[in-house]
Coordinates of C-alpha atoms in Angstrom, one line a residue:
M1314 CA -10.8 54.2 21.5
K1315 CA -9.8 50.6 20.8
N1316 CA -11.8 48.0 22.9
T1317 CA -8.8 46.0 24.2
I1318 CA -10.9 43.6 26.3
A1319 CA -13.2 42.8 23.4
E1320 CA -10.3 42.2 21.1
R1321 CA -8.7 39.8 23.6
I1322 CA -12.0 37.9 23.9
L1323 CA -12.4 37.9 20.1
D1324 CA -8.9 36.4 19.8
F1325 CA -9.8 33.6 22.2
L1326 CA -13.3 32.8 20.6
K1327 CA -12.1 32.7 17.0
G1328 CA -10.0 29.7 17.8
F1329 CA -13.0 27.5 18.7
P1330 CA -16.1 26.3 16.9
P1331 CA -18.8 27.6 16.2
F1332 CA -17.2 31.0 16.6
N1333 CA -14.5 30.2 14.0
A1334 CA -17.2 30.1 11.4
L1335 CA -18.1 33.8 12.0
N1336 CA -16.6 36.8 10.3
H1337 CA -14.7 39.4 12.2
E1338 CA -17.6 41.8 12.4
Q1339 CA -20.0 39.2 13.8
L1340 CA -17.4 37.9 16.2
F1341 CA -16.5 41.4 17.4
A1342 CA -20.2 42.1 18.1
I1343 CA -20.3 39.0 20.3
A1344 CA -17.0 39.8 22.0
S1345 CA -18.2 43.3 22.9
E1346 CA -21.2 41.9 24.7
V1347 CA -19.4 39.2 26.7
K1348 CA -19.5 39.2 30.5
V1349 CA -16.5 37.6 32.2
L1350 CA -17.4 35.4 35.2
Y1351 CA -15.1 34.0 37.8
L1352 CA -16.2 30.8 39.5
E1353 CA -14.5 29.2 42.5
K1354 CA -14.5 25.4 42.7
D1355 CA -18.0 23.9 43.4
T1356 CA -19.8 27.1 42.5
F1357 CA -23.0 26.4 40.6
L1358 CA -23.7 28.5 37.5
F1359 CA -27.2 27.1 37.1
K1360 CA -29.2 24.3 38.6
Q1361 CA -31.8 21.8 37.4
N1362 CA -35.3 23.3 37.1
E1363 CA -33.9 26.8 37.5
D1364 CA -35.4 29.6 35.4
L1365 CA -33.6 30.2 32.1
H1366 CA -30.8 32.7 32.0
D1367 CA -30.6 35.1 29.1
S1368 CA -27.0 33.9 28.3
F1369 CA -25.1 30.8 27.3
Y1370 CA -21.6 30.1 28.4
V1371 CA -18.1 29.4 27.0
V1372 CA -15.3 28.1 29.2
K1373 CA -12.2 30.4 29.1
D1374 CA -10.1 28.6 31.8
G1375 CA -10.8 25.8 34.2
A1376 CA -13.5 23.2 33.9
I1377 CA -17.3 23.1 34.3
G1378 CA -19.1 19.8 35.1
V1379 CA -22.6 19.2 33.9
F1380 CA -24.5 17.0 36.3
R1381 CA -27.7 15.0 36.3
G1382 CA -28.3 14.7 40.0
D1383 CA -25.0 13.4 41.4
K1384 CA -23.9 11.9 38.0
L1385 CA -21.4 13.8 36.0
V1386 CA -22.7 13.6 32.4
D1387 CA -20.4 16.0 30.6
E1388 CA -17.2 18.0 31.4
C1389 CA -16.5 21.3 29.6
D1390 CA -13.0 22.8 29.3
E1391 CA -11.3 25.5 27.3
G1392 CA -13.5 26.6 24.4
D1393 CA -16.5 24.4 25.2
I1394 CA -19.9 25.9 25.2
F1395 CA -22.8 24.9 27.5
G1396 CA -26.2 26.2 28.6
L1397 CA -27.2 26.5 25.0
R1398 CA -29.7 23.7 24.6
A1399 CA -32.1 25.1 27.2
L1400 CA -31.8 28.4 25.6
I1401 CA -32.8 27.1 22.2
R1402 CA -35.5 24.9 23.8
K1403 CA -36.7 28.1 25.7
D1404 CA -37.3 26.0 28.8
H1405 CA -35.9 25.6 32.3
Y1406 CA -32.5 23.8 32.8
L1407 CA -32.6 20.0 32.9
L1408 CA -29.1 19.7 34.4
D1409 CA -26.8 21.4 36.9
A1410 CA -23.6 23.3 35.8
K1411 CA -20.9 23.5 38.5
A1412 CA -17.3 24.5 38.4
I1413 CA -15.2 21.5 39.2
E1414 CA -12.1 23.6 39.4
E1415 CA -11.5 27.3 39.6
S1416 CA -12.8 28.7 36.3
I1417 CA -13.3 31.7 34.2
V1418 CA -16.4 31.6 32.0
Y1419 CA -17.6 33.9 29.2
S1420 CA -21.3 34.7 29.4
I1421 CA -22.8 35.6 26.0
S1422 CA -26.2 37.2 25.6
S1423 CA -28.9 35.1 24.1
K1424 CA -30.1 37.9 21.8
L1425 CA -27.0 37.4 19.7
L1426 CA -27.6 33.7 19.4
E1427 CA -30.2 33.5 16.6
D1428 CA -29.1 36.5 14.5
I1429 CA -25.4 35.6 14.4
I1430 CA -24.8 32.0 15.3
I1431 CA -27.9 30.0 14.4
N1432 CA -28.3 31.6 11.0
N1433 CA -24.7 30.8 10.1
K1434 CA -24.9 27.4 8.4
K1435 CA -21.5 26.1 9.5
A1436 CA -21.9 27.3 13.1
N1437 CA -25.3 25.8 13.2
Q1438 CA -24.1 22.4 12.0
F1439 CA -21.5 22.4 14.8
I1440 CA -24.1 23.1 17.4
I1441 CA -26.4 20.4 16.1
A1442 CA -23.6 17.9 16.1
S1443 CA -22.6 18.9 19.6
F1444 CA -26.1 18.3 20.8
A1445 CA -26.3 14.9 19.1
T1446 CA -23.1 13.6 20.7
N1447 CA -24.6 14.3 24.1
T1448 CA -28.0 12.9 23.4
R1449 CA -29.0 9.5 24.7
N1450 CA -30.3 8.3 21.3
P1451 CA -28.8 10.0 18.3
Y1452 CA -30.7 7.6 16.0
S1453 CA -34.2 8.8 17.1
N1454 CA -36.4 10.6 14.6
E1455 CA -35.7 13.8 16.4
D1456 CA -31.9 13.7 16.3
K1457 CA -31.4 11.4 13.3
G1458 CA -28.7 12.6 10.9
T1459 CA -27.2 15.1 13.4
L1460 CA -24.5 13.0 14.9
F1461 CA -22.1 13.8 12.1
A1462 CA -23.6 17.1 11.1
N1463 CA -20.2 18.9 11.1
V1464 CA -18.5 16.4 8.9
A1465 CA -18.8 17.8 5.4
I1466 CA -17.2 14.8 3.6
L1467 CA -20.4 12.8 4.3
K1468 CA -22.5 15.2 2.3
P1469 CA -20.3 15.9 -0.7
E1470 CA -21.3 18.2 -3.5
A1471 CA -21.4 16.0 -6.5
S1472 CA -19.9 18.6 -8.8
T1473 CA -16.7 18.6 -6.8
F1474 CA -15.9 14.9 -7.4
T1475 CA -15.0 14.1 -10.9
E1476 CA -14.6 10.4 -9.9
V1477 CA -18.2 10.0 -8.8
Q1478 CA -19.6 11.7 -11.8
S1479 CA -21.0 9.5 -14.6
V1480 CA -18.7 8.7 -17.4
N1481 CA -19.0 9.9 -21.0
Y1482 CA -19.1 6.7 -23.0
S1483 CA -19.3 6.1 -26.8
K1484 CA -23.0 5.8 -27.7
N1485 CA -22.2 4.3 -31.1
P1486 CA -20.5 1.0 -30.4
I1487 CA -19.2 -0.8 -33.4
V1488 CA -20.8 -4.3 -33.6
C1489 CA -20.9 -7.4 -35.7
N1490 CA -22.7 -10.7 -35.5
I1491 CA -21.3 -14.1 -34.5
N1492 CA -21.0 -15.3 -38.1
T1493 CA -18.5 -12.5 -39.0
T1494 CA -15.0 -13.7 -39.8
I1495 CA -12.0 -12.3 -38.0
K1496 CA -10.8 -10.6 -41.2
E1497 CA -14.2 -8.9 -41.7
A1498 CA -14.3 -7.7 -38.1
S1499 CA -10.7 -6.3 -38.4
L1500 CA -11.7 -4.4 -41.5
I1501 CA -14.8 -2.9 -39.7
M1502 CA -12.6 -1.9 -36.8
S1503 CA -10.0 -0.3 -39.2
Q1504 CA -12.6 1.5 -41.2
N1505 CA -14.2 3.0 -38.0
K1506 CA -10.8 3.6 -36.4
V1507 CA -11.7 1.9 -33.2
G1508 CA -9.9 -0.5 -30.9
S1509 CA -12.7 -2.9 -30.2
I1510 CA -15.8 -4.5 -31.7
I1511 CA -18.8 -6.0 -29.8
I1512 CA -20.3 -9.2 -31.0
T1513 CA -24.1 -9.0 -30.5
E1514 CA -27.0 -11.3 -30.9
N1515 CA -30.5 -9.7 -31.0
K1516 CA -28.8 -6.5 -29.8
L1517 CA -27.5 -8.3 -26.7
P1518 CA -23.7 -8.2 -26.2
I1519 CA -22.2 -11.7 -26.1
G1520 CA -18.5 -11.1 -26.7
I1521 CA -15.8 -8.5 -27.5
I1522 CA -12.7 -8.4 -29.6
T1523 CA -10.0 -5.8 -29.0
D1524 CA -6.7 -4.9 -30.7
K1525 CA -5.0 -7.0 -28.0
D1526 CA -7.0 -10.1 -29.1
L1527 CA -5.9 -9.6 -32.7
R1528 CA -2.2 -9.2 -31.6
N1529 CA -2.2 -12.1 -29.2
K1530 CA -4.5 -14.6 -30.9
V1531 CA -4.2 -13.9 -34.7
A1532 CA -0.9 -12.1 -35.4
T1533 CA 0.8 -14.9 -33.4
G1534 CA -0.7 -17.5 -35.8
L1535 CA -2.9 -19.2 -33.2
H1536 CA -6.0 -18.5 -35.3
P1537 CA -6.4 -17.8 -39.0
I1538 CA -8.2 -14.7 -40.1
S1539 CA -10.8 -16.9 -41.9
E1540 CA -12.2 -18.2 -38.6
Q1541 CA -15.4 -16.7 -37.2
V1542 CA -15.0 -14.1 -34.5
E1543 CA -16.4 -16.5 -31.9
T1544 CA -13.1 -18.3 -31.8
I1545 CA -11.2 -15.4 -30.4
M1546 CA -13.8 -13.2 -28.7
S1547 CA -13.7 -12.7 -24.9
K1548 CA -16.9 -13.8 -23.3
P1549 CA -19.0 -13.2 -21.4
V1550 CA -18.7 -9.4 -21.5
L1551 CA -18.9 -7.3 -18.4
T1552 CA -21.9 -5.0 -18.6
F1553 CA -22.7 -1.9 -16.6
P1554 CA -25.5 0.7 -16.5
E1555 CA -25.0 4.1 -18.2
N1556 CA -24.7 6.0 -14.9
I1557 CA -21.5 4.1 -13.9
S1558 CA -19.2 6.6 -12.3
V1559 CA -15.6 7.2 -13.3
A1560 CA -14.3 5.6 -10.1
E1561 CA -16.5 2.5 -10.6
A1562 CA -15.3 2.2 -14.1
Q1563 CA -11.7 2.4 -13.0
I1564 CA -12.2 -0.1 -10.3
A1565 CA -13.9 -2.6 -12.7
M1566 CA -11.1 -2.3 -15.2
L1567 CA -8.5 -2.7 -12.5
T1568 CA -10.3 -5.6 -10.9
Y1569 CA -11.0 -7.6 -14.0
D1570 CA -7.9 -6.5 -15.9
I1571 CA -9.9 -5.3 -19.0
S1572 CA -9.8 -2.2 -21.1
H1573 CA -13.4 -2.0 -22.3
L1574 CA -16.8 -2.0 -20.6
C1575 CA -20.1 -2.6 -22.3
I1576 CA -22.9 -0.2 -21.4
T1577 CA -26.4 -1.7 -21.6
T1578 CA -29.9 -0.4 -20.9
D1579 CA -30.3 -1.9 -17.4
G1580 CA -26.6 -2.7 -16.7
T1581 CA -27.1 -6.5 -17.3
S1582 CA -26.1 -8.7 -20.3
N1583 CA -29.8 -9.4 -20.8
S1584 CA -30.6 -5.9 -22.1
D1585 CA -29.7 -4.0 -25.2
L1586 CA -26.2 -2.7 -25.8
I1587 CA -26.2 1.1 -25.9
G1588 CA -22.5 2.0 -25.6
I1589 CA -18.9 1.1 -25.0
L1590 CA -16.5 2.7 -22.5
S1591 CA -12.8 2.3 -23.1
E1592 CA -9.8 2.9 -20.9
H1593 CA -8.9 5.7 -23.3
D1594 CA -12.2 7.4 -22.4
I1595 CA -11.1 7.3 -18.7
I1596 CA -7.6 8.7 -19.5
V1597 CA -9.1 11.5 -21.5
I1598 CA -11.2 12.5 -18.4
H1599 CA -8.1 12.2 -16.1
G1600 CA -4.6 12.8 -17.1
N1601 CA -3.4 11.2 -13.9
N1602 CA -5.1 7.9 -13.8
P1603 CA -4.5 4.8 -11.6
S1604 CA -4.9 2.8 -14.8
V1605 CA -1.7 4.4 -16.0
L1606 CA 0.0 3.3 -12.8
I1607 CA -1.3 -0.3 -13.2
K1608 CA 0.2 -0.4 -16.7
E1609 CA 3.5 0.8 -15.3
I1610 CA 3.4 -1.9 -12.6
K1611 CA 2.8 -4.6 -15.2
R1612 CA 5.9 -3.4 -17.2
A1613 CA 8.1 -3.1 -14.1
T1614 CA 11.1 -5.4 -14.0
S1615 CA 12.4 -4.8 -10.5
A1616 CA 11.3 -4.1 -6.9
E1617 CA 13.1 -0.7 -7.2
S1618 CA 10.9 0.4 -10.1
L1619 CA 7.8 -0.8 -8.3
K1620 CA 8.8 1.4 -5.3
Y1621 CA 8.9 4.4 -7.5
I1622 CA 5.4 3.6 -8.9
R1623 CA 4.0 3.1 -5.4
E1624 CA 5.3 6.5 -4.3
K1625 CA 3.3 8.0 -7.2
A1626 CA 0.2 6.2 -5.9
Q1627 CA 0.9 7.9 -2.6
N1628 CA 0.6 11.3 -4.4
L1629 CA -2.6 10.1 -5.9
L1630 CA -3.9 9.3 -2.4
K1631 CA -3.0 12.8 -1.2
G1632 CA -4.8 14.3 -4.2
Y1633 CA -7.9 12.2 -3.6
L1634 CA -8.1 13.2 0.0
K1635 CA -7.6 16.9 -0.9
Q1636 CA -10.6 16.6 -3.3
S1637 CA -12.6 15.0 -0.4
M1638 CA -13.3 11.9 -2.5
P1639 CA -15.3 9.2 -0.8
I1640 CA -13.0 7.1 1.3
S1641 CA -14.5 3.9 0.0
F1642 CA -13.5 4.8 -3.5
I1643 CA -10.0 5.8 -2.4
S1644 CA -9.5 2.6 -0.6
K1645 CA -10.6 0.5 -3.6
I1646 CA -8.2 2.3 -5.9
I1647 CA -5.2 2.1 -3.5
S1648 CA -6.0 -1.6 -2.7
A1649 CA -6.1 -2.4 -6.5
I1650 CA -2.7 -0.8 -6.9
N1651 CA -1.3 -2.6 -3.9
D1652 CA -2.7 -5.9 -5.2
A1653 CA -1.2 -5.2 -8.7
I1654 CA 2.2 -4.6 -7.1
T1655 CA 2.0 -7.8 -5.2
K1656 CA 1.1 -9.8 -8.3
R1657 CA 4.0 -8.3 -10.2
V1658 CA 6.3 -9.1 -7.3
I1659 CA 5.2 -12.7 -7.3
D1660 CA 5.6 -13.0 -11.1
L1661 CA 9.1 -11.6 -10.8
S1662 CA 10.0 -13.9 -7.9
I1663 CA 8.7 -17.0 -9.8
A1664 CA 10.7 -16.0 -12.8
E1665 CA 13.9 -15.6 -10.7
S1666 CA 13.5 -19.1 -9.2
S1667 CA 13.6 -20.6 -12.7
K1668 CA 11.2 -23.3 -11.4
A1669 CA 7.5 -23.4 -11.9
P1670 CA 5.4 -23.9 -8.7
P1671 CA 5.1 -27.6 -8.0
V1672 CA 1.4 -27.3 -7.3
S1673 CA -1.2 -24.5 -7.5
F1674 CA -1.2 -22.0 -4.8
A1675 CA -2.8 -18.7 -3.6
W1676 CA -1.3 -15.6 -2.1
L1677 CA -3.5 -14.0 0.5
A1678 CA -3.5 -10.5 1.8
I1679 CA -4.7 -10.5 5.4
G1680 CA -5.6 -7.9 8.0
S1681 CA -6.3 -4.4 6.7
Q1682 CA -5.0 -5.2 3.2
G1683 CA -7.3 -8.2 3.1
R1684 CA -10.2 -5.9 4.0
K1685 CA -8.9 -3.4 1.3
E1686 CA -8.5 -0.8 4.0
Q1687 CA -4.8 -0.2 3.8
L1688 CA -4.2 3.3 2.5
L1689 CA -0.8 4.1 3.9
F1690 CA 2.4 2.2 3.9
T1691 CA 2.2 -0.2 6.8
D1692 CA 3.9 -3.4 7.6
Q1693 CA 3.1 -6.6 5.6
D1694 CA 0.4 -9.1 6.6
N1695 CA 0.2 -12.0 4.2
A1696 CA -0.1 -15.8 4.0
L1697 CA 0.2 -18.5 1.4
V1698 CA -1.9 -21.7 0.8
Y1699 CA -0.9 -24.4 -1.6
E1700 CA -2.6 -27.5 -3.0
D1701 CA -2.0 -30.7 -1.0
S1702 CA 1.0 -32.6 -2.3
I1703 CA 2.4 -36.1 -1.9
E1704 CA 5.8 -34.4 -1.6
E1705 CA 4.9 -32.1 1.2
S1706 CA 8.4 -31.3 2.4
K1707 CA 9.7 -30.3 -1.1
T1708 CA 6.6 -28.4 -1.9
K1709 CA 6.7 -26.4 1.3
T1710 CA 10.4 -25.7 0.9
Y1711 CA 9.7 -24.3 -2.6
F1712 CA 6.9 -22.0 -1.4
L1713 CA 8.8 -20.8 1.7
K1714 CA 11.6 -19.7 -0.6
L1715 CA 9.2 -18.0 -3.0
A1716 CA 7.4 -16.3 -0.1
Q1717 CA 10.8 -15.0 1.3
S1718 CA 11.6 -13.5 -2.1
V1719 CA 8.1 -11.9 -2.3
N1720 CA 8.3 -10.5 1.3
D1721 CA 11.8 -9.1 0.6
K1722 CA 10.7 -7.4 -2.6
L1723 CA 7.6 -5.9 -1.0
A1724 CA 9.9 -4.5 1.7
I1725 CA 11.9 -2.8 -0.9
V1726 CA 8.7 -1.3 -2.4
G1727 CA 7.9 0.2 1.0
F1728 CA 5.8 -2.3 2.8
E1729 CA 7.9 -3.0 5.9
L1730 CA 8.4 -6.6 7.1
C1731 CA 5.9 -7.5 9.8
P1732 CA 7.5 -7.3 13.3
A1733 CA 5.2 -10.1 14.5
N1734 CA 6.2 -12.1 11.4
M1735 CA 2.7 -12.4 10.1
M1736 CA 4.0 -13.2 6.6
A1737 CA 3.9 -16.0 4.1
S1738 CA 7.7 -16.6 4.6
N1739 CA 6.9 -17.8 8.2
P1740 CA 6.4 -21.6 8.1
K1741 CA 3.4 -21.2 10.3
W1742 CA 1.6 -19.1 7.6
C1743 CA 2.7 -21.0 4.5
L1744 CA 0.6 -24.2 4.6
S1745 CA -1.2 -26.7 2.5
V1746 CA -5.0 -26.3 2.2
S1747 CA -5.6 -29.3 4.5
D1748 CA -3.2 -27.8 7.1
W1749 CA -5.0 -24.4 6.9
K1750 CA -8.4 -26.1 7.4
S1751 CA -7.1 -28.0 10.4
Q1752 CA -5.6 -24.9 11.9
F1753 CA -8.8 -22.8 11.5
T1754 CA -10.8 -25.6 13.0
N1755 CA -8.5 -25.8 16.0
W1756 CA -8.7 -22.0 16.5
I1757 CA -12.5 -22.1 16.4
T1758 CA -13.0 -25.1 18.6
H1759 CA -10.3 -24.4 21.1
P1760 CA -10.2 -20.6 21.3
D1761 CA -7.9 -18.8 23.6
E1762 CA -6.6 -15.2 23.6
D1763 CA -3.9 -15.8 21.1
K1764 CA -6.0 -17.8 18.7
L1765 CA -8.8 -15.2 18.8
M1766 CA -6.2 -12.6 17.9
L1767 CA -5.1 -14.7 15.0
C1768 CA -8.7 -15.2 13.9
N1769 CA -9.2 -11.4 13.8
I1770 CA -6.2 -11.2 11.5
F1771 CA -6.5 -14.3 9.3
F1772 CA -10.3 -14.3 8.8
D1773 CA -10.0 -11.1 6.9
Y1774 CA -8.1 -12.6 4.0
N1775 CA -8.4 -11.7 0.4
L1776 CA -7.1 -13.6 -2.7
V1777 CA -4.4 -11.5 -4.4
Y1778 CA -2.8 -14.2 -6.7
G1779 CA -3.4 -17.8 -7.6
N1780 CA -6.1 -20.4 -7.2
Q1781 CA -9.5 -19.2 -6.0
N1782 CA -10.7 -22.7 -5.3
L1783 CA -8.1 -23.1 -2.5
V1784 CA -9.4 -20.0 -0.8
S1785 CA -13.0 -21.1 -1.2
Q1786 CA -12.1 -24.4 0.5
M1787 CA -10.6 -22.5 3.4
S1788 CA -13.8 -20.3 3.7
D1789 CA -16.0 -23.3 3.7
S1790 CA -14.0 -25.0 6.4
I1791 CA -14.3 -21.8 8.6
F1792 CA -18.1 -21.6 8.3
Q1793 CA -18.5 -25.4 8.8
A1794 CA -16.4 -25.2 12.0
I1795 CA -18.4 -22.2 13.3
D1796 CA -21.6 -24.0 12.5
N1797 CA -20.5 -26.9 14.6
Y1798 CA -19.2 -24.7 17.5
S1799 CA -21.4 -21.6 17.5
I1800 CA -20.2 -20.5 21.0
F1801 CA -17.1 -19.4 19.2
L1802 CA -18.9 -16.3 18.1
N1803 CA -19.5 -15.5 21.8
F1804 CA -15.7 -15.6 22.4
M1805 CA -15.2 -13.4 19.3
G1806 CA -17.8 -11.0 20.6
R1807 CA -16.2 -10.9 24.1
N1808 CA -12.9 -10.1 22.4
V1809 CA -14.5 -7.0 20.7
L1810 CA -15.4 -5.6 24.1
K1811 CA -11.8 -5.6 25.3
N1812 CA -11.2 -2.2 23.7
P1813 CA -14.0 0.0 25.1
P1814 CA -14.1 3.4 23.3
P1815 CA -13.4 6.7 25.0
L1816 CA -17.0 7.8 25.2
S1817 CA -17.0 10.3 27.9
F1818 CA -15.4 13.6 27.4
F1819 CA -12.6 15.3 25.5
R1820 CA -10.5 15.3 28.6
N1821 CA -11.0 11.7 29.1
F1822 CA -9.7 10.3 25.8
L1823 CA -8.1 7.0 26.7
V1824 CA -4.5 7.8 25.9
E1825 CA -1.5 5.6 26.2
D1826 CA -0.1 5.8 29.8
S1827 CA 3.5 4.8 29.0
G1828 CA 6.0 4.0 26.4
E1829 CA 6.9 5.8 23.1
H1830 CA 3.3 7.0 22.6
K1831 CA 2.6 8.2 26.1
D1832 CA -0.4 10.6 26.3
Q1833 CA -1.3 9.9 22.6
F1834 CA -4.6 8.5 21.4
D1835 CA -4.5 5.1 19.6
I1836 CA -7.1 5.7 16.9
K1837 CA -6.6 2.2 15.5
L1838 CA -7.0 0.2 18.8
R1839 CA -9.6 2.4 20.5
A1840 CA -11.8 3.4 17.6
I1841 CA -11.2 1.7 14.3
M1842 CA -10.7 -1.9 15.4
P1843 CA -13.9 -2.1 17.6
L1844 CA -15.9 -1.3 14.5
V1845 CA -13.9 -3.7 12.3
D1846 CA -14.1 -6.5 14.9
A1847 CA -17.8 -6.1 15.5
A1848 CA -18.6 -6.2 11.8
R1849 CA -16.6 -9.4 11.4
V1850 CA -18.4 -11.2 14.2
L1851 CA -21.9 -10.1 13.0
I1852 CA -21.3 -11.0 9.4
L1853 CA -19.9 -14.4 10.4
S1854 CA -23.0 -15.0 12.5
H1855 CA -25.1 -14.7 9.3
N1856 CA -22.9 -17.2 7.4
V1857 CA -22.0 -14.6 4.8
K1858 CA -18.7 -15.2 3.0
E1859 CA -18.4 -12.7 0.2
F1860 CA -17.9 -9.5 2.2
N1861 CA -14.4 -8.7 3.6
S1862 CA -14.4 -4.9 4.0
T1863 CA -15.8 -3.3 7.0
I1864 CA -18.1 -0.9 5.1
A1865 CA -19.4 -3.7 2.8
R1866 CA -20.1 -5.9 5.9
Y1867 CA -22.1 -3.2 7.6
Q1868 CA -24.0 -2.5 4.3
K1869 CA -24.9 -6.2 4.1
L1870 CA -25.9 -6.1 7.8
V1871 CA -28.3 -3.2 7.0
E1872 CA -29.9 -5.5 4.5
L1873 CA -30.0 -8.5 6.8
E1874 CA -31.1 -6.7 10.0
P1875 CA -33.3 -3.8 8.9
Q1876 CA -34.3 -3.3 12.6
N1877 CA -30.7 -2.1 13.3
K1878 CA -30.4 0.0 10.1
D1879 CA -29.7 3.3 11.8
L1880 CA -27.0 1.9 14.0
Y1881 CA -25.2 0.1 11.2
E1882 CA -25.3 3.1 9.0
S1883 CA -23.9 5.2 11.8
C1884 CA -21.1 2.6 12.1
I1885 CA -20.4 3.1 8.3
Y1886 CA -20.2 6.9 8.8
A1887 CA -18.0 6.6 11.8
F1888 CA -15.6 4.1 10.1
R1889 CA -15.3 6.4 7.0
I1890 CA -14.5 9.4 9.2
L1891 CA -12.0 7.5 11.3
L1892 CA -10.2 5.9 8.3
R1893 CA -9.9 9.3 6.6
F1894 CA -8.8 10.9 9.9
R1895 CA -6.0 8.3 10.4
T1896 CA -4.9 8.5 6.8
K1897 CA -4.6 12.3 6.9
Q1898 CA -2.6 12.0 10.2
G1899 CA -0.3 9.4 8.6
L1900 CA 0.4 11.6 5.5
K1901 CA 0.9 14.6 7.7
N1902 CA 3.3 12.9 10.1
K1903 CA 4.8 10.4 7.6
D1904 CA 3.9 7.5 9.7
S1905 CA 1.1 5.0 10.1
G1906 CA -1.3 7.6 11.5
R1907 CA -2.1 5.4 14.4
Y1908 CA -1.3 7.6 17.3
I1909 CA -2.8 11.1 17.7
D1910 CA -1.7 13.9 19.9
V1911 CA -5.1 14.8 21.4
K1912 CA -3.8 18.0 22.9
N1913 CA -3.2 19.5 19.5
L1914 CA -6.5 18.5 18.0
S1915 CA -9.0 21.3 17.3
K1916 CA -12.4 21.4 19.0
S1917 CA -14.0 20.6 15.7
N1918 CA -11.8 17.5 15.1
K1919 CA -12.5 16.4 18.7
L1920 CA -16.2 16.7 18.0
K1921 CA -15.8 14.6 14.9
L1922 CA -14.1 11.8 16.9
K1923 CA -16.7 12.1 19.6
G1924 CA -19.5 11.6 17.1
C1925 CA -17.7 8.4 16.1
F1926 CA -17.5 7.0 19.6
K1927 CA -21.3 6.9 20.1
P1928 CA -21.8 4.1 17.4
I1929 CA -18.8 2.2 18.8
K1930 CA -20.4 2.2 22.2
D1931 CA -23.8 1.2 20.8
I1932 CA -22.5 -1.6 18.5
Q1933 CA -20.6 -3.1 21.5
E1934 CA -23.8 -2.9 23.6
L1935 CA -25.6 -4.8 20.8
L1936 CA -22.9 -7.5 20.8
S1937 CA -23.0 -7.7 24.6
I1938 CA -26.8 -8.3 24.6
R1939 CA -26.9 -10.6 21.6
Y1940 CA -24.2 -12.9 22.9
K1941 CA -25.0 -12.5 26.6
L1942 CA -21.4 -11.3 27.2
S1943 CA -22.0 -9.8 30.6
Q1944 CA -22.2 -13.4 31.8
M1945 CA -18.8 -14.2 30.3
L1946 CA -16.9 -11.1 31.3

């Protein structure tokens, strides 16, 4: 006869981890042994120092509070398990478990634990992660590495990621010496049917000539074929080690706008040339390659055509997420595409104006795009800096008009206009380099809430187009001002603590209490930004300028503060999980992914988020102690 009660229990358990990792036979074996307990409010299930029960428990309905003395340390609701840790430890209970409302609890025999649950790898990882998120110190030797145990993306199988595999490069690069003439080099390329030739000296690569050089520099008549190759070769060459991954090669080609990479023994230009990697090699590996999109972007003649290309990049993003590619690689690829679109939009806008810029300038991405962490279509955040001019009024008028054209075109592509007007077309964010330096100094030496908010946005800038020297001058002025007014970092640190993470329990996610997103969890404000802001303050305190992305900042902090290595690495893991989580939510709901309906999250996903909250809390405590913020709050 069919065991109806066991079937009902099975139907309930299969919806929650770790039971959802078991097969039907295993789950039915457990369900058949379950005892159903009814607990009135304030009834204890077990007490501290009580002898061990032969069961662990799952909440069916209601809520069970886990207490240390009078302090509530955890709250378990539908689908949560408790009483397991003592069972595994085979020792008496260290905490009290009490119904904090009328509850129904499933009691599951301990004899099933090891055979069915502990020996199931996926179920075991969930249990380990559950323990780690409740432990006081997840970075201890005992618990290290368990906080994110149920997050498979942090432990990828290399064979599943084509992009992180090493590339197959040509191991017989065609070379010539520096005394070779352009004609001789061209004949060598033609005879070997290759698109490039490396110029070497004592086996070291010192320059490269490609088909593009021959077209642009020789066929145009700029250089006669009788000249030596030195006159047209590109130098110095970019060199990489032979284990460079496909994704790293793609990023290098996109970043430096080149089509060939030299492979050397140790990856530097001071070691022997052993191969050449071309864009064609990458395309052979991948039919759908971001390099192809970049080429389309460069050929685009309108914002409308760029919109079409950016939509294809969105499909690329979906594919990468589906393949569980590392989020840091994904963000670099998408950021490179976004930057290429912006550059093309600027070129089109300058061409339309029919007037060349009166002085040199730089277009800056700020905020998440400046940190290269913008994966979804979000609103624009950008700024413009131009060289000081004796005709300030005319110069500013030109660049404001240019910025308006760029902002409008980016909006057509799909990047909405910023509601807060944080865009280069705003006269406040389109300034000469001297005005920017004065403004930054004012923000740093006279900080208030608004200025600190602006610092958080504008200090994450990244050059997209134009004069690097102007940006370097801005960076120097920021660090000089901070040097002279170091208490500014205390204000920045205090600002980080304004968004405490929801650390306690699943039920207590800090959700919006009103407005359009009432009862939804703001993953950007509550979880991502505290990590971003903390990394910014800490890296500024070390006077390090070169790192803008949150992951790169924490990686640098690991190097600078080895005593905090475990915490900073956990911040990196947490940030990767949160950014991926938000991106998936955004693609699923076709929005920014910022607001999450907690009620519809699975237990497993809630646990992933909970694992991320621990490093957020700990990095905020580090800031609080380092900058003595308790005295300022």
